[in-house]
Each structure stands twice: as C-alpha cells, then as structure tokens.
Coordinates of N, CA and C in Angstrom, one line a residue:
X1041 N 116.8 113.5 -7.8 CA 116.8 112.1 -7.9 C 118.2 111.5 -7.8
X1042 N 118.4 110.6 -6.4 CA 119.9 110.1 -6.8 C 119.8 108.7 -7.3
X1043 N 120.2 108.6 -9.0 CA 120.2 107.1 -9.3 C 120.8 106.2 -8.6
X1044 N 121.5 106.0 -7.5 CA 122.1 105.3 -6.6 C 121.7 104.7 -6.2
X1045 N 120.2 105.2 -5.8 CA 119.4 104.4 -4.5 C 118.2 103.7 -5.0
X1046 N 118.2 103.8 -6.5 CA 117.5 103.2 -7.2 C 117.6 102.1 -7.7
X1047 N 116.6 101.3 -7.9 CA 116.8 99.4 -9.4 C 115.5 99.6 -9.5
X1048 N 115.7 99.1 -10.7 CA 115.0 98.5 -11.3 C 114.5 97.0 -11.5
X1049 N 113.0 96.3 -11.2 CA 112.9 95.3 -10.8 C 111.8 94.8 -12.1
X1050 N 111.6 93.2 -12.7 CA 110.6 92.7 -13.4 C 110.0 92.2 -12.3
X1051 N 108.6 93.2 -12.8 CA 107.5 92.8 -11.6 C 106.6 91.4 -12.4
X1052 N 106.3 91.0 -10.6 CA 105.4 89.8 -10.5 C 103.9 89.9 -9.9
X1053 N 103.1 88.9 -9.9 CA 102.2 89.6 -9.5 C 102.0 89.3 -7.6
X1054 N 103.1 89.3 -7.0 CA 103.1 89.5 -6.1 C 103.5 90.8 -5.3
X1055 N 103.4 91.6 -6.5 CA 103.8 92.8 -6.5 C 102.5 93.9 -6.9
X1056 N 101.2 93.0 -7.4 CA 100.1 93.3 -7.3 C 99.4 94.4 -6.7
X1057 N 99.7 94.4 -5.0 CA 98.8 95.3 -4.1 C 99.5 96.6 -4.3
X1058 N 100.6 96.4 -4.3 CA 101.3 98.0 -4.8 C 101.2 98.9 -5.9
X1059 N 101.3 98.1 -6.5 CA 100.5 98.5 -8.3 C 99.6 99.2 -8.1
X1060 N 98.7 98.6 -7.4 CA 97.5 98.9 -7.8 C 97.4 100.1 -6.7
X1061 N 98.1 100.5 -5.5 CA 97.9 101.4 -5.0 C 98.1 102.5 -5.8
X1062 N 99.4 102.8 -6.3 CA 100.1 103.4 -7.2 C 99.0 104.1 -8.2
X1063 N 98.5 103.1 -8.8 CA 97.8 103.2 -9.9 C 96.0 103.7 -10.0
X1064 N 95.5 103.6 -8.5 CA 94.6 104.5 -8.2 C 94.5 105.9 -7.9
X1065 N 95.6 106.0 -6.8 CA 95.9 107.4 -6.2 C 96.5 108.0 -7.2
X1066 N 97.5 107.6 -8.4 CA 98.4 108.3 -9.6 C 97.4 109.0 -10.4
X1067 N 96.2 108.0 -11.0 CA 95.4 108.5 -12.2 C 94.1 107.7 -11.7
X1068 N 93.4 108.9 -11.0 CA 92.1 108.6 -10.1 C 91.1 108.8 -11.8
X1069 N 91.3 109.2 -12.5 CA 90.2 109.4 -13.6 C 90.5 108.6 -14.3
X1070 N 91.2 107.4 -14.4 CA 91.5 106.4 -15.2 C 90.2 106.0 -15.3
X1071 N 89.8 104.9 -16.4 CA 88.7 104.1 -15.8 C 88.5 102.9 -15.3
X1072 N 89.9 102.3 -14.7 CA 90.2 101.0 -14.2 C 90.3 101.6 -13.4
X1073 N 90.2 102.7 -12.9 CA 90.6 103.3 -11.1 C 89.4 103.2 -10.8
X1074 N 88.4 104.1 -11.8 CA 86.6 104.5 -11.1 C 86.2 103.3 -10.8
X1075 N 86.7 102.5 -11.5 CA 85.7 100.9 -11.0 C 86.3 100.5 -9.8
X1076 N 87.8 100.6 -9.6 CA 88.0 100.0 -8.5 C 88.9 99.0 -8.4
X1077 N 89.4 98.6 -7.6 CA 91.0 98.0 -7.2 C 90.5 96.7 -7.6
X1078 N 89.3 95.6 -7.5 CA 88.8 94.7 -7.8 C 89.4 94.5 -9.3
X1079 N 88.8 95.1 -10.6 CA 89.0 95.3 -11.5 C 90.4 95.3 -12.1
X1080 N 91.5 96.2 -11.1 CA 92.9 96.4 -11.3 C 93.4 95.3 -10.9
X1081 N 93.0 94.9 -9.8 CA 93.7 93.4 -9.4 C 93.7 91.5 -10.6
X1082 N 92.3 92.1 -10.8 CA 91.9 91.2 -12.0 C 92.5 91.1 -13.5
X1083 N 92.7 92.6 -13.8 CA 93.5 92.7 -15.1 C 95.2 93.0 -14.5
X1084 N 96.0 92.3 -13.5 CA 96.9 92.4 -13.5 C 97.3 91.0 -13.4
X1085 N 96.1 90.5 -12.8 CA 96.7 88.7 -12.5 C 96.7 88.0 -13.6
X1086 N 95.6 88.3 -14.9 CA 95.8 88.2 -16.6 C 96.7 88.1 -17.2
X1087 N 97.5 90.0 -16.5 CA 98.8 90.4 -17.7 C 99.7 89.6 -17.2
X1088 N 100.0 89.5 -15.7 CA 100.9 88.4 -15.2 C 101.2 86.9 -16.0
X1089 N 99.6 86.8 -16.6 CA 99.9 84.8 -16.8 C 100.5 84.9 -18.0
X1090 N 100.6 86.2 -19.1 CA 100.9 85.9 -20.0 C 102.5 86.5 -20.3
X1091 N 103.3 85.1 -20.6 CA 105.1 85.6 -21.2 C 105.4 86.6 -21.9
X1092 N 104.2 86.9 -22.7 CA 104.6 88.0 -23.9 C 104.5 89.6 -22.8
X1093 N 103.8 89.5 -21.7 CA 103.7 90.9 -21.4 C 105.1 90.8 -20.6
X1094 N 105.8 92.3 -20.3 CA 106.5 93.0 -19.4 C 106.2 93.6 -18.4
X1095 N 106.3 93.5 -17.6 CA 105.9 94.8 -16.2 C 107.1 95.2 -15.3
X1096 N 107.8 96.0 -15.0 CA 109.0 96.4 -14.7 C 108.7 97.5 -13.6
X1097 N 109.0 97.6 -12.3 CA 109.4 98.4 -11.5 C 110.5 99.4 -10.8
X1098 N 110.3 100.4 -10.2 CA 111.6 101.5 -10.0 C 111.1 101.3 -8.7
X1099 N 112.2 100.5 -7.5 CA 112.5 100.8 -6.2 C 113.5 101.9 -5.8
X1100 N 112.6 102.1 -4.9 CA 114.3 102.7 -3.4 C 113.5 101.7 -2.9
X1101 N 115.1 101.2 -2.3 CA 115.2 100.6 -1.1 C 113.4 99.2 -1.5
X1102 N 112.7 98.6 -0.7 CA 111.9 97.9 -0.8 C 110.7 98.8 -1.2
X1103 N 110.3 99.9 -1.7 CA 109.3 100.8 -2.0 C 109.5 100.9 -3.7
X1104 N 108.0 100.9 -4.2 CA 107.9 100.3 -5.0 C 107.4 102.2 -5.4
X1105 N 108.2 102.8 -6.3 CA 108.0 104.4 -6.8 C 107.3 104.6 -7.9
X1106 N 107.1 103.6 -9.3 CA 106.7 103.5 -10.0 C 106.9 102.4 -11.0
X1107 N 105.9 102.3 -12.0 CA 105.8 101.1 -13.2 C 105.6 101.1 -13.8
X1108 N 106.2 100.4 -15.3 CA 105.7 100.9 -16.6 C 105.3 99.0 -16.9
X1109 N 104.2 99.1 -17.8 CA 103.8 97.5 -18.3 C 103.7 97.5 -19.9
X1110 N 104.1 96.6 -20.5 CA 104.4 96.7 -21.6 C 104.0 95.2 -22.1
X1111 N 102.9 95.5 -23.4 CA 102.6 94.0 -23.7 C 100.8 94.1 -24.3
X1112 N 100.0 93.0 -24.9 CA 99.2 93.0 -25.5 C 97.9 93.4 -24.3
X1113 N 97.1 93.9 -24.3 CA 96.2 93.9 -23.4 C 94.7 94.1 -23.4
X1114 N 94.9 93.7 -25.6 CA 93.5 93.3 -25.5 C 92.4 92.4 -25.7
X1115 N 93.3 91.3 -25.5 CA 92.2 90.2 -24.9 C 91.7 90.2 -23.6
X1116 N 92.8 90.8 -22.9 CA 92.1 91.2 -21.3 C 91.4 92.0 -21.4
X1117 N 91.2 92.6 -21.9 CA 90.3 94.0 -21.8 C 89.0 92.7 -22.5
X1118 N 89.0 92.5 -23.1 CA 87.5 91.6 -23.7 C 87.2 90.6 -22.4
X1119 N 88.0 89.8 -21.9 CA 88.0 88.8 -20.9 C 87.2 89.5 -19.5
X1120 N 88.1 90.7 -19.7 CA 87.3 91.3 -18.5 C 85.8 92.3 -18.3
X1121 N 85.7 92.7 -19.3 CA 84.3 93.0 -19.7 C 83.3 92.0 -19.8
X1122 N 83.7 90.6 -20.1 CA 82.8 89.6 -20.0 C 82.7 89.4 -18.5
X1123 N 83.8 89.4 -17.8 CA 84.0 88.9 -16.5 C 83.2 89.7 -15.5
X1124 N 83.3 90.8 -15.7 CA 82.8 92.0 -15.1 C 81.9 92.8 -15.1
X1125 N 81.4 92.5 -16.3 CA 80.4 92.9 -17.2 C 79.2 93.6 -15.7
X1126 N 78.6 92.6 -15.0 CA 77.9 93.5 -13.9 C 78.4 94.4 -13.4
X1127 N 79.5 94.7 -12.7 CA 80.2 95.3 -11.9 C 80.5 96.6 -12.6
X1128 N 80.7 96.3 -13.7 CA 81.1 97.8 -14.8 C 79.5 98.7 -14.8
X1129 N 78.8 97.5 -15.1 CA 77.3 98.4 -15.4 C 76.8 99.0 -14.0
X1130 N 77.3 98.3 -12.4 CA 76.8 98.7 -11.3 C 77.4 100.1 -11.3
X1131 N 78.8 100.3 -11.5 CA 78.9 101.6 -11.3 C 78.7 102.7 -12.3
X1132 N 78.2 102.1 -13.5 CA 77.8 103.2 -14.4 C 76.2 104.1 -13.8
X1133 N 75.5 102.9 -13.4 CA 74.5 102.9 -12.7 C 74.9 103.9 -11.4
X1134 N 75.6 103.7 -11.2 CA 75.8 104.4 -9.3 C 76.3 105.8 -10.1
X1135 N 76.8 105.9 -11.1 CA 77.2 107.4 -11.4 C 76.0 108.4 -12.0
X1136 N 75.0 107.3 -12.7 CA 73.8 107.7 -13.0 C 73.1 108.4 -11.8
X1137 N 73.0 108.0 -10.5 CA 71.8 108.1 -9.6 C 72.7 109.4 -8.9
X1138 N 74.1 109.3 -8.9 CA 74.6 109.9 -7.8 C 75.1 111.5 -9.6
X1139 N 74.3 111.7 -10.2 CA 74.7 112.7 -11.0 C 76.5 112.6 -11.3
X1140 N 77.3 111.7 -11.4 CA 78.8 111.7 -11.3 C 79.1 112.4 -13.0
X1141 N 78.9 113.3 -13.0 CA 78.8 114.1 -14.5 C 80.2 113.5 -15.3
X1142 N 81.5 113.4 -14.0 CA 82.7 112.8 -15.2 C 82.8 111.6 -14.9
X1143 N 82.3 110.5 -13.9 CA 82.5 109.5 -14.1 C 81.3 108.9 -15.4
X1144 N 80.3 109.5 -15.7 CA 79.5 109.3 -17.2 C 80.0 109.7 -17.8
X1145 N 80.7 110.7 -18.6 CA 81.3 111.2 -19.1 C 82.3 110.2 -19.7
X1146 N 83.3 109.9 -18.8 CA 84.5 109.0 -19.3 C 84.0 107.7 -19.4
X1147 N 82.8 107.2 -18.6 CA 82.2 105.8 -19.4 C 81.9 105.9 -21.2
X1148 N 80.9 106.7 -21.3 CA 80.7 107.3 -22.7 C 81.6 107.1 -23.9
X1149 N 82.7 108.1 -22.9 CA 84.0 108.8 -24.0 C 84.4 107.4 -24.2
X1150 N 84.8 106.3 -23.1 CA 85.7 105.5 -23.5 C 85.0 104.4 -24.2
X1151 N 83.7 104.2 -24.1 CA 83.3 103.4 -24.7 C 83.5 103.7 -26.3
X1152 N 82.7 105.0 -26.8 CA 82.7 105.2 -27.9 C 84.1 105.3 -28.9
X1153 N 85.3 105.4 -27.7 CA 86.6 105.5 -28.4 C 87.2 103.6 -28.6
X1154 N 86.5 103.0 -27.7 CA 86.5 102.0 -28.1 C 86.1 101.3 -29.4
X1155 N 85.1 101.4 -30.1 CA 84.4 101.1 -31.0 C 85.5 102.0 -32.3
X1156 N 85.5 103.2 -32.0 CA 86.2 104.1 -33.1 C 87.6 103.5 -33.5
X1157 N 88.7 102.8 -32.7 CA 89.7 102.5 -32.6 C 89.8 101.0 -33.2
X1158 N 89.5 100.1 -33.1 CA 89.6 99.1 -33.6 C 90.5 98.5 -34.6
X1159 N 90.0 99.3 -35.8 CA 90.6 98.9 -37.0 C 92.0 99.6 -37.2
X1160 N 92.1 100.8 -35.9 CA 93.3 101.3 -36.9 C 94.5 100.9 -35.4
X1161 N 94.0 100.0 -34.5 CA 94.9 99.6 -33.1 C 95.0 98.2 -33.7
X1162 N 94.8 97.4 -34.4 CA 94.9 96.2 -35.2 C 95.7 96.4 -36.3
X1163 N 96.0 97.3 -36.7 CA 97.1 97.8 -37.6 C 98.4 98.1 -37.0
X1164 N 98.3 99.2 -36.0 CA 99.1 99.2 -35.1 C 100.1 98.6 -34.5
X1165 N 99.4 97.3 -34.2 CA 100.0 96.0 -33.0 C 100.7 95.0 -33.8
X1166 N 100.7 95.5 -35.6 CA 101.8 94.3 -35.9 C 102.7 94.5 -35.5
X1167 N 103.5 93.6 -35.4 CA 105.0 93.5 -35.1 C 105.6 94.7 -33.8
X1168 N 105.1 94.8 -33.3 CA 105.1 96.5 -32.0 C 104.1 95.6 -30.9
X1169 N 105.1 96.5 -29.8 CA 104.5 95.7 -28.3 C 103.8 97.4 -27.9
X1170 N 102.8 97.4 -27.1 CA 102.8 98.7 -26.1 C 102.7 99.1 -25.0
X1171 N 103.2 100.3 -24.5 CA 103.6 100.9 -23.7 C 101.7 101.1 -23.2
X1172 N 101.1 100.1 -22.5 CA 100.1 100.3 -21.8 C 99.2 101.4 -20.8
X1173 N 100.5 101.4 -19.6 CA 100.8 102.2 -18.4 C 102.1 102.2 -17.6
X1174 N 102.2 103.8 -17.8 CA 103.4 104.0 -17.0 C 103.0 104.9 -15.7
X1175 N 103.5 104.7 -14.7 CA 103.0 105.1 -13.6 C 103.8 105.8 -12.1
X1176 N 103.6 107.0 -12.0 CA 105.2 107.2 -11.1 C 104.0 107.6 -9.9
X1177 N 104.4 107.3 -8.3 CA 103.9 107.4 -7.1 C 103.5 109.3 -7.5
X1178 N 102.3 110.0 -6.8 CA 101.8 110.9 -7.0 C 102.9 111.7 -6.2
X1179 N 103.5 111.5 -5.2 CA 104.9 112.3 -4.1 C 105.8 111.9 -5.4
X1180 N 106.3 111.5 -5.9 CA 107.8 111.0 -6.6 C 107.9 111.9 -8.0
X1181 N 106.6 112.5 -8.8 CA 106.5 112.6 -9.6 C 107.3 114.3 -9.8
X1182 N 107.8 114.5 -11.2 CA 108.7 115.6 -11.3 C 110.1 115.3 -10.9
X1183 N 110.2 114.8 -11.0 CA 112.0 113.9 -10.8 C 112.6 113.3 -11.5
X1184 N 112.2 112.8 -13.3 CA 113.0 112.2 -14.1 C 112.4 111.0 -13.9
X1185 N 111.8 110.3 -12.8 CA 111.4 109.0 -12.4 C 110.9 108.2 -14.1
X1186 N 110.0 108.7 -14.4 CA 109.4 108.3 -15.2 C 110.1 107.8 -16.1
X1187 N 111.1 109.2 -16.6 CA 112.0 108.8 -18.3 C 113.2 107.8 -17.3
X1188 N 113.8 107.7 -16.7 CA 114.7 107.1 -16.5 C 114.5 105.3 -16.1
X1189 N 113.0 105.3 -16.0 CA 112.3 104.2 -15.9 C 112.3 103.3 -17.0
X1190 N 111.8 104.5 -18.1 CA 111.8 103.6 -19.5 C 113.3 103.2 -20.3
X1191 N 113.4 104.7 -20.3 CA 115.5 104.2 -20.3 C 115.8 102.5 -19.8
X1192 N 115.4 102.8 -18.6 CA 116.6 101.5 -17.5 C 115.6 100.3 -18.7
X1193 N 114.4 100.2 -18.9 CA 113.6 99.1 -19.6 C 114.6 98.7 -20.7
X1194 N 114.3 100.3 -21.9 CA 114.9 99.8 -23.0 C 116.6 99.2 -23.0
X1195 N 117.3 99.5 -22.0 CA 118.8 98.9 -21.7 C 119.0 97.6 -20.8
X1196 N 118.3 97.4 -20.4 CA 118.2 96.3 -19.2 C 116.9 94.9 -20.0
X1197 N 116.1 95.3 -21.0 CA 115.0 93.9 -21.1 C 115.1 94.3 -22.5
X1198 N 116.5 94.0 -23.5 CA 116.6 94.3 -24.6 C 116.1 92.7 -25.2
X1199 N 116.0 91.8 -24.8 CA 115.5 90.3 -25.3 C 114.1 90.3 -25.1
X1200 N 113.3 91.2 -24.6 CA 111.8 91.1 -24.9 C 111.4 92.4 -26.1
X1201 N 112.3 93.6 -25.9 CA 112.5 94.0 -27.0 C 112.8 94.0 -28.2
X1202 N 113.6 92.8 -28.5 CA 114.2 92.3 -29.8 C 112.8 91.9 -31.0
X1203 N 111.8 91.5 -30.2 CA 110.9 90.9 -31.2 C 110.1 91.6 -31.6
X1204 N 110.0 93.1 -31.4 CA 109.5 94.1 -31.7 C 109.8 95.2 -32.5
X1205 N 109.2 96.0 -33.5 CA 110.1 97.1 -34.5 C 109.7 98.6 -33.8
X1206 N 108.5 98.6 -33.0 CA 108.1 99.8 -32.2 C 107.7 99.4 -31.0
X1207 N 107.7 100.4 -29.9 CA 106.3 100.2 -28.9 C 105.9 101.4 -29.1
X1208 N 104.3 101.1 -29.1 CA 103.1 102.0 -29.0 C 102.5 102.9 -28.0
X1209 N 102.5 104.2 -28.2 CA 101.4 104.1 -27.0 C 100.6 105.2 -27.1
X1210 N 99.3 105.3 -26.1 CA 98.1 106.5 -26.7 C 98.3 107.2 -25.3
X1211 N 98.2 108.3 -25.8 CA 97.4 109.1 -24.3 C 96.1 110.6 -24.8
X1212 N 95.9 110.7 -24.1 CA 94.7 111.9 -24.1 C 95.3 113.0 -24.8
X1213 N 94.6 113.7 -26.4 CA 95.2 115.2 -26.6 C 95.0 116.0 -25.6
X1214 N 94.4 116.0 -24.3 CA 94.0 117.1 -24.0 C 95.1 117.1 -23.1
X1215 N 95.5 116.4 -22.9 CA 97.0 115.9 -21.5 C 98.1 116.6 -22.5
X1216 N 98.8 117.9 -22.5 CA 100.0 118.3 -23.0 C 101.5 117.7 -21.8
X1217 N 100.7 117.4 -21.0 CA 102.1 117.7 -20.1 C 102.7 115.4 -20.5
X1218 N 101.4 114.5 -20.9 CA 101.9 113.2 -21.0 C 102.4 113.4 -22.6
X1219 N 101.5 114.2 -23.7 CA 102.3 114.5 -24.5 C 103.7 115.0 -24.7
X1220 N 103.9 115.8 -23.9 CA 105.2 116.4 -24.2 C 106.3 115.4 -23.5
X1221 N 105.8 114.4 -22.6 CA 106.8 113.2 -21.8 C 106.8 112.5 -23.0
X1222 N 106.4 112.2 -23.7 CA 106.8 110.8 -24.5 C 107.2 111.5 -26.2
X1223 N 107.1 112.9 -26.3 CA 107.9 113.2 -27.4 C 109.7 113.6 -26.7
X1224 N 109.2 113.8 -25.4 CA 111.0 113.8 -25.0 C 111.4 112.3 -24.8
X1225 N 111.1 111.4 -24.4 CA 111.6 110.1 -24.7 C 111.2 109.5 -25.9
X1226 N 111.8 109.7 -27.1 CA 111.9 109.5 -28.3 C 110.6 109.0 -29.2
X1227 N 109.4 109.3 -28.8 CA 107.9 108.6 -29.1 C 107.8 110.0 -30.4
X1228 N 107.2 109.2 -31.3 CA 106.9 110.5 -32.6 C 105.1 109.9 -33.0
X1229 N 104.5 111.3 -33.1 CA 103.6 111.0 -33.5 C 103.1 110.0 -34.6
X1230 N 102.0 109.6 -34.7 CA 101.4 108.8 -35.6 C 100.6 109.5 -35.9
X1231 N 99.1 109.0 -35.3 CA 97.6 109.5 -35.6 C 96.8 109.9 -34.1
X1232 N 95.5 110.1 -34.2 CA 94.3 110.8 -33.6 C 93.5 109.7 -33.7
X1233 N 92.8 109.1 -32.5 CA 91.4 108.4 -32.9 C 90.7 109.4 -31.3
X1234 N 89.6 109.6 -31.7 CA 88.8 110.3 -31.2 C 89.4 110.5 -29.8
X1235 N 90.2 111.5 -29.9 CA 91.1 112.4 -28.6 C 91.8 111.9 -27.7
X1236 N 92.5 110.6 -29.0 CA 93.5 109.9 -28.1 C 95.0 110.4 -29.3
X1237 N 95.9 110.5 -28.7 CA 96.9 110.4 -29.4 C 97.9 109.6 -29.4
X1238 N 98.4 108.9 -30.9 CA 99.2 107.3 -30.6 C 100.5 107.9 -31.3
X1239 N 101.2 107.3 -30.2 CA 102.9 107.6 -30.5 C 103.6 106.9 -31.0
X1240 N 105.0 106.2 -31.5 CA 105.5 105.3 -31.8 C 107.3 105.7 -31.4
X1241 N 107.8 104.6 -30.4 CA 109.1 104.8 -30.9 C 109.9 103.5 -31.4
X1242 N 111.0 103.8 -32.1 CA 111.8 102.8 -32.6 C 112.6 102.1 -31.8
X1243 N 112.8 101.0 -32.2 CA 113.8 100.4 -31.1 C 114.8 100.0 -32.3
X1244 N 115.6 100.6 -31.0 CA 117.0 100.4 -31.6 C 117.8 98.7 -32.2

C-alpha cells in the first residue's frame, strides 16, 4: 500500500452508488446486501440528512477503495422497516419458496438478535458514537486499507470526535479475522448479545 496515492475524503451522498457497490460485493451476507441496493440506497440518503452521522472515504486517485460510517443508525433502522416493511417480507418470502437455508437463517438470527439487544445498545450509545460499517473494496483488502482508514478518521475528524468518550462497535463471534482487526486497532472488549460481539475504543 503506498500512502501517497491515497486521501481521505467526507463522503456525501453523492457518493452513494459507490458505497453501495462496495458494500454488496464486500459483505454479500450482510442483510442490507440480501435485500438489495434499493434498501442500501435508502438507508444511506437517511444517514446523509443527519449532521450527527460521519461517513469518510479512502481514494486512489477518483476511485472510491473503501468506507467507514460512523454515527446513530437506529432510528433508521426503525424508519426503514416501516418504510420497507413489504419489500423485507417479499424477500423473506422468496427465500422461503426458493429453500435459501442462509438467507432464512440470517433473517431469523437478526431478527431475534434484534429484540435481544435493546436494552443493553441503549446503554451503550450514551455519550459514544458507532463504528456502524467499515468497508474495504473485495480486490483492496489485506493491505492495511482498513486500519489506516480509521487512523486517517481518528486524526483528521477530531471535532466530530470530541463529543464522544468511545465509538462502539459489534461484529459476529464467529468472524475471528473482524475480531482480531478491531482488537489491533485499539477496540477492547465489552460484552456478547446473542453472537455479536461489542467493542469499545477510547478516544483520546
């Protein structure tokens, strides 16, 4: 990776279609991916309207390599379940008929981890922003891209940082390799809600 050819940019949502390519092809088992770019486009033009969120990008050159979004995202998530509410059940539906054993599966899983989490992600979010999604192009990945992305964040958007004492973030126990990325960039465990694991780091 030569840092030369790299910046760092605060994304807009004109920067939308790229995201979202990134962000299907990156993590096809997401469950904003299984539904579909519809959905990703919808909860990006949200996170956009709102000042409190961050969204930051790593170019070469006009190519957009990866992005980390940082910021509240669960009234979107409620906004868009209302919003979408058909469209979520059409493909739960289409995974039903077409036997999609993991796209039921991770409807299920996330629902029920939805309900489980609640009380202890409302404890969480005082005073702490979170580390939502970080995202490096599927070719780019294994290069540092990622940690050097959050780096360039925490040194370069220290005034949206200031109002916060941690950022948070969850990923899957069964993922050792996102585990082991965010205990090398300074994230220390917290807790377990049903086979998610939430990290916390301090801001300096």
């Amino acid at each position: 990776m030569d840092k030369n050819t790299l910046k760092t940019i605060k994304l807009t949502e004109k920067h939308t279609k790229n995201i979202e390519s990134i962000w299907i092809s990156s993590l096809p088992e997401n469950l904003k991916s299984m539904i579909g770019g519809i959905l990703i486009e919808r909860y990006l033009y949200k996170f956009f309207q709102n000042d409190k969120n961050l969204g930051v990008g790593i170019f070469n050159g006009e190519n957009l390599l990866g992005f980390v979004l940082f910021g509240d995202d669960s009234k979107i998530t409620s906004l868009l379940i209302k919003e979408k509410f058909f469209l979520i059940i059409k493909t739960f539906i289409h995974s039903l008929i077409f036997l999609n054993v993991k796209k039921i599966k991770n409807f299920v899983d996330c629902l029920i981890y939805i309900l489980l989490s609640k009380k202890k992600e409302n404890v969480i979010r005082k005073n702490n922003t979170e580390l939502l999604i970080i995202c490096v192009s599927q070719y780019k990945q294994k290069n540092g891209i990622g940690s050097y992305l959050l780096e360039e964040c925490f040194q370069n958007y220290k005034s949206y940082f200031e109002d916060y004492s941690n950022v948070f973030v969850k990923t899957l126990n069964k993922n050792p390799k996102n585990i082991s990325f965010y205990e090398k960039n300074k994230f220390n465990y917290v807790f377990e809600v049903f086979g998610r694991v939430y990290f916390e780091r301090k801001i300096n």
